[in-house]
Short mmCIF file of the C-alpha atoms (twelve columns), coordinates in Angstrom:
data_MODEL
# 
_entry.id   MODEL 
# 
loop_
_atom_site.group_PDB 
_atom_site.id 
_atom_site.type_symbol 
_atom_site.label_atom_id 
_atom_site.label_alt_id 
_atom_site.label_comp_id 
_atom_site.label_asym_id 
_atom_site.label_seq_id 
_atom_site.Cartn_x 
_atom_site.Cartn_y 
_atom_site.Cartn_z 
_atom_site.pdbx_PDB_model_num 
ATOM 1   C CA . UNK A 1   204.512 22.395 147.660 1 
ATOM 2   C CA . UNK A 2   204.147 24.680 150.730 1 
ATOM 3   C CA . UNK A 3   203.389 23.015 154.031 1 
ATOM 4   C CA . UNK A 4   199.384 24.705 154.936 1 
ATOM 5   C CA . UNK A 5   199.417 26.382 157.819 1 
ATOM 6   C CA . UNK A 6   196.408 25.808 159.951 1 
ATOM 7   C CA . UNK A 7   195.797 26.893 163.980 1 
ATOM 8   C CA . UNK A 8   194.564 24.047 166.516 1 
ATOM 9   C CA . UNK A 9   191.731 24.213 168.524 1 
ATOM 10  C CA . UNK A 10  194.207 25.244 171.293 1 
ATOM 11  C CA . UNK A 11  195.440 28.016 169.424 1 
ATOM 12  C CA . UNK A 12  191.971 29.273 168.996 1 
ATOM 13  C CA . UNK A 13  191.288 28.979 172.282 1 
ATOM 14  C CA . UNK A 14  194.521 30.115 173.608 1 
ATOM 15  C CA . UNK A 15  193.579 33.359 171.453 1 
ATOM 16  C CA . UNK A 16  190.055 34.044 173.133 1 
ATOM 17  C CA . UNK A 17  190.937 33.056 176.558 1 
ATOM 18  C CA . UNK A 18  194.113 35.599 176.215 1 
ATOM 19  C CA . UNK A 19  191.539 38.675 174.440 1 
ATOM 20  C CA . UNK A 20  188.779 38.015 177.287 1 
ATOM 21  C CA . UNK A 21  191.130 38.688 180.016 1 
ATOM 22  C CA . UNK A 22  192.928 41.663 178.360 1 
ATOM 23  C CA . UNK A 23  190.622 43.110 175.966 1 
ATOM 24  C CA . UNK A 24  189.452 46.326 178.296 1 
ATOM 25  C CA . UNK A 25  193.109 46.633 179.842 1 
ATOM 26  C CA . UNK A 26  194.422 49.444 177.675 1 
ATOM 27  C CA . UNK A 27  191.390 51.158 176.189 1 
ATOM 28  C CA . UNK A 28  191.904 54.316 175.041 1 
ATOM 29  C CA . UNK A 29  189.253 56.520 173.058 1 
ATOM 30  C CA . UNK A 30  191.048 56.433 169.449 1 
ATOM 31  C CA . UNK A 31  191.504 52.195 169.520 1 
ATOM 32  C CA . UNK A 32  189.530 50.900 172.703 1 
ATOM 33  C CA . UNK A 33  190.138 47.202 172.137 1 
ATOM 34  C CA . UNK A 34  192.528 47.220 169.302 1 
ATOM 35  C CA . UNK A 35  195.326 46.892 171.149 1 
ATOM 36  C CA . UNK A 36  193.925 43.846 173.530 1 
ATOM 37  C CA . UNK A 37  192.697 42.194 170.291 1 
ATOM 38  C CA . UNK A 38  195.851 42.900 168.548 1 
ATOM 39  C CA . UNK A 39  198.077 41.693 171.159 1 
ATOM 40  C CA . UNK A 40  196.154 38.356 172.054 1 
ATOM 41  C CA . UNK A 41  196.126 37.973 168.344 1 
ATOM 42  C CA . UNK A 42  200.105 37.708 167.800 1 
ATOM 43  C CA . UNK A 43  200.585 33.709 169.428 1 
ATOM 44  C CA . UNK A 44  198.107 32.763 166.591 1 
ATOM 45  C CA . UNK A 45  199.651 35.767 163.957 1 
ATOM 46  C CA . UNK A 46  203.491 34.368 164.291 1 
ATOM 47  C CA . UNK A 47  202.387 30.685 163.304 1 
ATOM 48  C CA . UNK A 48  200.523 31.715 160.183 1 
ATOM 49  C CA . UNK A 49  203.311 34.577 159.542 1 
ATOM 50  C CA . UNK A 50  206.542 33.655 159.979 1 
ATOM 51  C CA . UNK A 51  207.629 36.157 157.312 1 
ATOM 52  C CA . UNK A 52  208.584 39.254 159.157 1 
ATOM 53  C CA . UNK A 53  206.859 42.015 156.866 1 
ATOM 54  C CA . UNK A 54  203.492 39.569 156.440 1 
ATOM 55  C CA . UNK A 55  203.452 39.823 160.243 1 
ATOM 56  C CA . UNK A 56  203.654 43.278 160.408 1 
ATOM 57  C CA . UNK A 57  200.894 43.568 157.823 1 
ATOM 58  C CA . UNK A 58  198.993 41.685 159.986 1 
ATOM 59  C CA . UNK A 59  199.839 43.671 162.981 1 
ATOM 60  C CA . UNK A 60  198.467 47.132 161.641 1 
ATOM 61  C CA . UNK A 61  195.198 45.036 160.312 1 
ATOM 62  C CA . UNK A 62  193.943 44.254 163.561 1 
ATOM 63  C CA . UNK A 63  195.236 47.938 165.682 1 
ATOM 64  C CA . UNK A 64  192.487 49.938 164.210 1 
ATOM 65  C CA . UNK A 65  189.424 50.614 165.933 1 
ATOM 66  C CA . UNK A 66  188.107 47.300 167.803 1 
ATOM 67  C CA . UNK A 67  184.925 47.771 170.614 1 
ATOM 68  C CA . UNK A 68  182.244 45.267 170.899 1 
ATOM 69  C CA . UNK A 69  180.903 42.764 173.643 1 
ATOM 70  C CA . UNK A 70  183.789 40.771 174.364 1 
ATOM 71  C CA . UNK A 71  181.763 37.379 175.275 1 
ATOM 72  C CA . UNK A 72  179.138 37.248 172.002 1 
ATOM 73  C CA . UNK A 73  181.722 39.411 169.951 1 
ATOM 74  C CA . UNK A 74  183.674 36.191 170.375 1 
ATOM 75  C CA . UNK A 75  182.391 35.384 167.067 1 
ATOM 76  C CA . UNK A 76  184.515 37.960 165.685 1 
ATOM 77  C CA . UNK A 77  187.478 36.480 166.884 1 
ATOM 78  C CA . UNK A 78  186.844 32.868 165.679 1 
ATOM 79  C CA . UNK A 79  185.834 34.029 161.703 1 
ATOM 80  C CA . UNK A 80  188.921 36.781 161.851 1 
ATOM 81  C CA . UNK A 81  191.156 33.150 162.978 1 
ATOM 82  C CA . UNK A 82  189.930 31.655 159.962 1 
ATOM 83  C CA . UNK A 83  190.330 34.727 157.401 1 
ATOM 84  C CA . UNK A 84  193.849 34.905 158.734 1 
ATOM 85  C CA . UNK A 85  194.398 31.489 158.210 1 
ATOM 86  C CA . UNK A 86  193.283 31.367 154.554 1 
ATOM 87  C CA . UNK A 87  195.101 34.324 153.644 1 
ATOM 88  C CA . UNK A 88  197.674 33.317 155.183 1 
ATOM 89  C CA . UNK A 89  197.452 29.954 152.701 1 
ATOM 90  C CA . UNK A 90  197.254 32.317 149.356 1 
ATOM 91  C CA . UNK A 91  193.647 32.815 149.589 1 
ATOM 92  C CA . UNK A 92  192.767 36.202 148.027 1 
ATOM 93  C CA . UNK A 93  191.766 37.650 150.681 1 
ATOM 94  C CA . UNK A 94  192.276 41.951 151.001 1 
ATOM 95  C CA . UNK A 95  192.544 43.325 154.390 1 
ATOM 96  C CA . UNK A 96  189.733 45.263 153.915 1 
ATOM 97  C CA . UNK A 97  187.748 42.304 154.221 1 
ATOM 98  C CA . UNK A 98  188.726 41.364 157.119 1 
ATOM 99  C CA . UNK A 99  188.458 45.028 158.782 1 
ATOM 100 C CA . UNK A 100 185.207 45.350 157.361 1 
ATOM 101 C CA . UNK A 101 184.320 42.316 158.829 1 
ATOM 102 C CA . UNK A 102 185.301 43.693 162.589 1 
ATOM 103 C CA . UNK A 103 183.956 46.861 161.861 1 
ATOM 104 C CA . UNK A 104 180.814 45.349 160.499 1 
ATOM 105 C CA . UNK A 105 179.721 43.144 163.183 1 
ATOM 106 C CA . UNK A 106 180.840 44.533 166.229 1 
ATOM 107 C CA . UNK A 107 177.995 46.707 166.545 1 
ATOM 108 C CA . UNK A 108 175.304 43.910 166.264 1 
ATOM 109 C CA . UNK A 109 177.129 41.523 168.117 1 
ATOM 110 C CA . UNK A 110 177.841 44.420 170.727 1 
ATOM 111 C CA . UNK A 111 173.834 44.871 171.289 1 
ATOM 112 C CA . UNK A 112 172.759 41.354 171.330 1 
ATOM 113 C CA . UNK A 113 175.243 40.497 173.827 1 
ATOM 114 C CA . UNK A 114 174.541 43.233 176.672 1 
ATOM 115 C CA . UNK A 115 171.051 43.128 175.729 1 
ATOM 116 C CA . UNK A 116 172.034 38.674 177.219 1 
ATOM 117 C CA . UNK A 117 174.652 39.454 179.765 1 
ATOM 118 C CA . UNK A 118 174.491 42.703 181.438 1 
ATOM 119 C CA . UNK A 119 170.733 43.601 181.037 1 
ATOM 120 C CA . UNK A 120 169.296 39.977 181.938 1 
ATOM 121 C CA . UNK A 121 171.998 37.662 183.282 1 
ATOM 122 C CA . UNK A 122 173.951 39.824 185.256 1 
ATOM 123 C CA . UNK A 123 170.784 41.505 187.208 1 
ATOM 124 C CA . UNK A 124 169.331 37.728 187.678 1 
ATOM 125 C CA . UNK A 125 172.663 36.330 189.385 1 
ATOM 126 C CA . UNK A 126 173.352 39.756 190.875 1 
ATOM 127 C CA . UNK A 127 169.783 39.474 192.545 1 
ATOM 128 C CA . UNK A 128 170.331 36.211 193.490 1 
ATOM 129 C CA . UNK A 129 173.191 36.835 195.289 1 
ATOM 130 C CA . UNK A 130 172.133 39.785 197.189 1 
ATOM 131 C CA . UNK A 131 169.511 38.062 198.110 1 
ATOM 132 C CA . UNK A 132 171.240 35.008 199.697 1 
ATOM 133 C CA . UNK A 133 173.397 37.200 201.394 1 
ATOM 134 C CA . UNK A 134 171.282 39.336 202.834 1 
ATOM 135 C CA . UNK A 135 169.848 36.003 204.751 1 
ATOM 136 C CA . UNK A 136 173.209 35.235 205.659 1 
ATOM 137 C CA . UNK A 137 173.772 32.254 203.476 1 
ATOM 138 C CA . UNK A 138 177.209 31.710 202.255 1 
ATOM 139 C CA . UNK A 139 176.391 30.738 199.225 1 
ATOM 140 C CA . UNK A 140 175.748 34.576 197.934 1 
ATOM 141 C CA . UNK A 141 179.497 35.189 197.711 1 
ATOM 142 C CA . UNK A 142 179.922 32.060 195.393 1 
ATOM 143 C CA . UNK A 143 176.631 32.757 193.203 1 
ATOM 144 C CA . UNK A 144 178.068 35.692 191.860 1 
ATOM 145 C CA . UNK A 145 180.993 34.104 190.324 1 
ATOM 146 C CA . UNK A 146 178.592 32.562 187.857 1 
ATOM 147 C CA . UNK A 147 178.569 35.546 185.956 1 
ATOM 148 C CA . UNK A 148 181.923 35.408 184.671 1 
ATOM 149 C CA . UNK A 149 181.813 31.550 184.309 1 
ATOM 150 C CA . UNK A 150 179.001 31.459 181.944 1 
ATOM 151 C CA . UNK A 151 180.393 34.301 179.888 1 
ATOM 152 C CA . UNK A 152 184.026 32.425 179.997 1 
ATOM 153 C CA . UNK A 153 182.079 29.367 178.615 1 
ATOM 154 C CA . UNK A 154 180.144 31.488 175.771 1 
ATOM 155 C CA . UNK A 155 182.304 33.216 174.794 1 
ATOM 156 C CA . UNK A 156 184.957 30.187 174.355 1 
ATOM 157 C CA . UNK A 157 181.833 28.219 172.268 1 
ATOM 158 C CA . UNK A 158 181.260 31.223 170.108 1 
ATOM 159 C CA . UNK A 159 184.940 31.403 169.257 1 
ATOM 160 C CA . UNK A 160 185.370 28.246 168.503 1 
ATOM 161 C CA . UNK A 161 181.804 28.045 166.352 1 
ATOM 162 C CA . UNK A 162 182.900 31.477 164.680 1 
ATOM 163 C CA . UNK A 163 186.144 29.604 163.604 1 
ATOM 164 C CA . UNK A 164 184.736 26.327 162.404 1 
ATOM 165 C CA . UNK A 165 182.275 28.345 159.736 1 
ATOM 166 C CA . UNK A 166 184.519 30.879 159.204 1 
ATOM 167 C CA . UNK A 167 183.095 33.911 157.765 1 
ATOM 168 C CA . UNK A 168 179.810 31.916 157.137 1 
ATOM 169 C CA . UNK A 169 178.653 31.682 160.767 1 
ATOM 170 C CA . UNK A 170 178.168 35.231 161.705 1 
ATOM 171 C CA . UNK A 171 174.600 34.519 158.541 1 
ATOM 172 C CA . UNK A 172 173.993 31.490 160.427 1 
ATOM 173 C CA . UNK A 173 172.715 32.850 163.719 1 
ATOM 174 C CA . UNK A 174 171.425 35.677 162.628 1 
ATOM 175 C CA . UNK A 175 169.487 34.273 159.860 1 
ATOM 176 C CA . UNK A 176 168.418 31.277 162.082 1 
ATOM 177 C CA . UNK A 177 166.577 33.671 164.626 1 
ATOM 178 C CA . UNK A 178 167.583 31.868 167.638 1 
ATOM 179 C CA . UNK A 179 169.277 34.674 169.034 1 
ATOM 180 C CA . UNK A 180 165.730 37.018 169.509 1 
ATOM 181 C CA . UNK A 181 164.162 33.610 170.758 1 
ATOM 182 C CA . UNK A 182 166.920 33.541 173.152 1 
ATOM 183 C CA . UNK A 183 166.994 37.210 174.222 1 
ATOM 184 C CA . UNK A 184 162.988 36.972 174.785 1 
ATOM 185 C CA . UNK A 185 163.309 33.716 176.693 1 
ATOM 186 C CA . UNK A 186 166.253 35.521 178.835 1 
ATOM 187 C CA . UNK A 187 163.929 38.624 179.352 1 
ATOM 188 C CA . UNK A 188 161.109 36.592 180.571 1 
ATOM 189 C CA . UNK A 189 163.248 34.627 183.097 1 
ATOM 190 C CA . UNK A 190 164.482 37.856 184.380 1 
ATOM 191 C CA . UNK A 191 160.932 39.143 184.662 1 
ATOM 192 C CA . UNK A 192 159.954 36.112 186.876 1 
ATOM 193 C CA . UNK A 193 163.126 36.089 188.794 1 
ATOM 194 C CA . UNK A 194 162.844 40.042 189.579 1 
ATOM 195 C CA . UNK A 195 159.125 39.321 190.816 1 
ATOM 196 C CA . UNK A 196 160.345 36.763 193.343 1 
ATOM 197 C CA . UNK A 197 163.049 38.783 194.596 1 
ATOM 198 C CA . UNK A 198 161.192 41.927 194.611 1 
ATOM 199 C CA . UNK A 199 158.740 39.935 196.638 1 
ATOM 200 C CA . UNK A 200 161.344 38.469 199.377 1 
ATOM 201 C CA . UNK A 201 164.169 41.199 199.667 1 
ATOM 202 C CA . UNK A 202 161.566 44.167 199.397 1 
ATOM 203 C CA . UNK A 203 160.689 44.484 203.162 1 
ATOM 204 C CA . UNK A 204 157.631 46.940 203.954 1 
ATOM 205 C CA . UNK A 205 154.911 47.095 206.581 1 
ATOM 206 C CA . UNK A 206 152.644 49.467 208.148 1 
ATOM 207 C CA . UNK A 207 152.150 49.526 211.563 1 
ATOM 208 C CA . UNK A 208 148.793 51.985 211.684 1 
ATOM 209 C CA . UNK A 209 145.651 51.084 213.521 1 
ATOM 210 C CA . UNK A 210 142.697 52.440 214.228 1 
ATOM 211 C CA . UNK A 211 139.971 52.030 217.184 1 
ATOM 212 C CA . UNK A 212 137.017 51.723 216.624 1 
ATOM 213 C CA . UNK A 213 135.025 50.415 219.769 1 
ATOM 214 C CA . UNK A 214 135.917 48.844 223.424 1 
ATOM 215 C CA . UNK A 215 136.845 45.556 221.407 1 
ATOM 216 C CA . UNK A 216 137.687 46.709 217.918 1 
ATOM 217 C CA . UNK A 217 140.438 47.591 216.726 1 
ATOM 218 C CA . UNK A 218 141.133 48.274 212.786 1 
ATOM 219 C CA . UNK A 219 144.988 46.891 211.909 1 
ATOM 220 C CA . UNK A 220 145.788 48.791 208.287 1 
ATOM 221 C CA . UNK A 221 148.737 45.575 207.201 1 
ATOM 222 C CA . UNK A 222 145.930 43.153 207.803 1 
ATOM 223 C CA . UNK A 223 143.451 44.521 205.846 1 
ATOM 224 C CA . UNK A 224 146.011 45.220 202.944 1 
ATOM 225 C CA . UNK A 225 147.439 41.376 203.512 1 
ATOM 226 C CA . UNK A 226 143.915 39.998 203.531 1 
ATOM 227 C CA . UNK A 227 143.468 41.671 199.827 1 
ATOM 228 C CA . UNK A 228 147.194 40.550 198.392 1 
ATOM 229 C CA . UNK A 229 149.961 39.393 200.388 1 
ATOM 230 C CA . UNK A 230 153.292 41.974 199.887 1 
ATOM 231 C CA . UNK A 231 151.244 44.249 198.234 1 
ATOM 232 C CA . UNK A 232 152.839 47.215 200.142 1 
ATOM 233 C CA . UNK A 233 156.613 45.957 198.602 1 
ATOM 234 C CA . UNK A 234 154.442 45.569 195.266 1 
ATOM 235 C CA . UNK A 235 153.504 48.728 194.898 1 
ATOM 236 C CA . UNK A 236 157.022 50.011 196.023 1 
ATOM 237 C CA . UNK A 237 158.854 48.349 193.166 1 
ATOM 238 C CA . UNK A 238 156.375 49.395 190.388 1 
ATOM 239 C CA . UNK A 239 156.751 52.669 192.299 1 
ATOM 240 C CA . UNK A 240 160.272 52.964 191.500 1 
ATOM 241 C CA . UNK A 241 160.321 51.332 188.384 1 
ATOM 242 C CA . UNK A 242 157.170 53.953 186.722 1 
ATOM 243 C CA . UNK A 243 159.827 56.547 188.025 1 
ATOM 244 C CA . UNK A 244 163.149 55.360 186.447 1 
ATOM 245 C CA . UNK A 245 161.075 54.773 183.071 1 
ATOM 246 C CA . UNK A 246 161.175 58.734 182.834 1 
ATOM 247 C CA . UNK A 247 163.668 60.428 180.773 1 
ATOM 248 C CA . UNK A 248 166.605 62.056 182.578 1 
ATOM 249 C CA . UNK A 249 166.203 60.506 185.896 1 
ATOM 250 C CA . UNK A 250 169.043 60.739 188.243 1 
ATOM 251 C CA . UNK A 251 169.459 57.471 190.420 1 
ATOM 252 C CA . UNK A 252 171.591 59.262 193.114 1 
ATOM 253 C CA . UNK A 253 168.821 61.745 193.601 1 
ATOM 254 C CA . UNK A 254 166.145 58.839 193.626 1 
ATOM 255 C CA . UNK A 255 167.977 56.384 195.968 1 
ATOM 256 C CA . UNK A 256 168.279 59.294 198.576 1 
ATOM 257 C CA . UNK A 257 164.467 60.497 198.427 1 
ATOM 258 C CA . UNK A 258 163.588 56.621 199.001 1 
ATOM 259 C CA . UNK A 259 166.057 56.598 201.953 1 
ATOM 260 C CA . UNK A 260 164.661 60.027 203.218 1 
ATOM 261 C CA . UNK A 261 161.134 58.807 202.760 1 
ATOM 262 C CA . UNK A 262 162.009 55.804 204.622 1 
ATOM 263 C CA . UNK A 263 163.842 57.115 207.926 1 
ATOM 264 C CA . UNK A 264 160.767 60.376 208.156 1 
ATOM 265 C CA . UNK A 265 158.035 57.165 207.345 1 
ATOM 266 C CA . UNK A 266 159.407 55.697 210.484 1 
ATOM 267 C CA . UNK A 267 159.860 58.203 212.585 1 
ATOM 268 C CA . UNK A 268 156.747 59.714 212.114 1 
ATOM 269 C CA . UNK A 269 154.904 56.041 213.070 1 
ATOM 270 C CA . UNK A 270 153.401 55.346 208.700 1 
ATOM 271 C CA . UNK A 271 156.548 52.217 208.047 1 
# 
């Protein structure tokens, strides 16, 4: 009988670690990933296909049209391991299913991980950062390297979960409905983590006062400190955020009216 031919762990990680770091290195507009998937596919490809023309089967499989988030799409690559690796074992399994499975998933898997990583994590450790460096702490140049660490380190469990369950595992999360728990958990972390930063690194006083008598004098910050602390910076931020909730706003002109507001606000004695 046939020795099976099964992948390690290593090779499975060997795979993701190799797509991560190449996936968005030769995109172009009729493959985008394809050709980083394909390529950090062939270590793993040339152990289950040692036959020349099954290899080149495999090869055009996996260099058609590939684009989703490359840290939760890491499922992808873990159940497209283990597809390869039956098939590769006489499993009757068509190409088509295993295309279909790309082309199937990497849309989902695409908006549930930048709706994670780039629209809460990244603006939380971003924020952080900026923030730490703006009070000269050192620290804000190592914070942001989080980012990429904790996508390195889900991405690697996804693969390696995607793998395990093979094409079973893509049902499991998104029938358990831990991912929306997750993404509304993440969202209301960011929420409380933009607050506080909003509150700290958005810097805004008013220096107007008023006489009113030999020994009275009306001072405009304390009055609006005595009714909320930072309530000038409050309003700023909702400010700006009511604005870019418009349609068709362009941040270049909005950053430069807040800078122009800013320099004529203190020249003309109001910040």
């Amino acid at each position: 009988m046939e020795e099976r031919k099964t992948l390690t762990k290593k090779d499975v990680r060997k795979h993701y670690w190799y797509y991560f770091l190449i996936s968005e290195v030769a995109i172009s507009y009729e493959r985008l990933q394809s050709l980083g998937y394909c390529t950090a596919l062939i270590p793993a490809l040339k152990k289950l296909y040692p036959d020349k023309e099954d290899m080149k089967s495999a090869l055009r499989r996996h260099l058609v049209f590939f684009n989703t988030e490359a840290v939760w799409g890491g499922v992808i690559n873990g159940v497209t391991l283990a597809l390869e690796e039956q098939k590769a074992n006489g499993e009757d399994i068509p190409d088509e299913a295993i295309t279909g499975m790309k082309t199937g998933l990497m849309g989902p898997l695409a908006g549930i991980g930048d709706s994670i990583d780039w629209a809460t994590l990244k603006p939380i450790i971003f924020g952080l950062s900026a923030a730490l460096s703006a009070q000269g702490s050192v620290l804000g140049a190592f914070v942001i390297l989080l980012f990429p660490l904790l996508q390195f380190i889900i991405g690697t469990f996804l693969c390696d979960y995607g793998y395990k369950l093979g094409k079973e595992s893509i049902r499991n999360i998104l029938s358990s409905g831990w991912i929306n728990e997750l993404i509304v958990g993440a969202g209301t972390l960011g929420l409380f983590m933009m607050g506080c930063l909003s509150s700290t690194y958005v810097n805004l006083t008013t220096p107007i006062k008023f006489s009113l008598g030999a020994d009275n004098t009306f001072v405009l910050q304390e009055m609006l400190d005595s009714i909320l602390p930072g309530l000038l910076p409050l309003a700023v931020t909702f400010g700006i955020y009511w604005w870019l909730s418009k349609k068709n706003q362009n941040f270049t002109v909005i950053m430069l009216l807040i800078l122009a507001l800013a320099i004529g606000g203190s020249i003309i004695g109001i910040f």
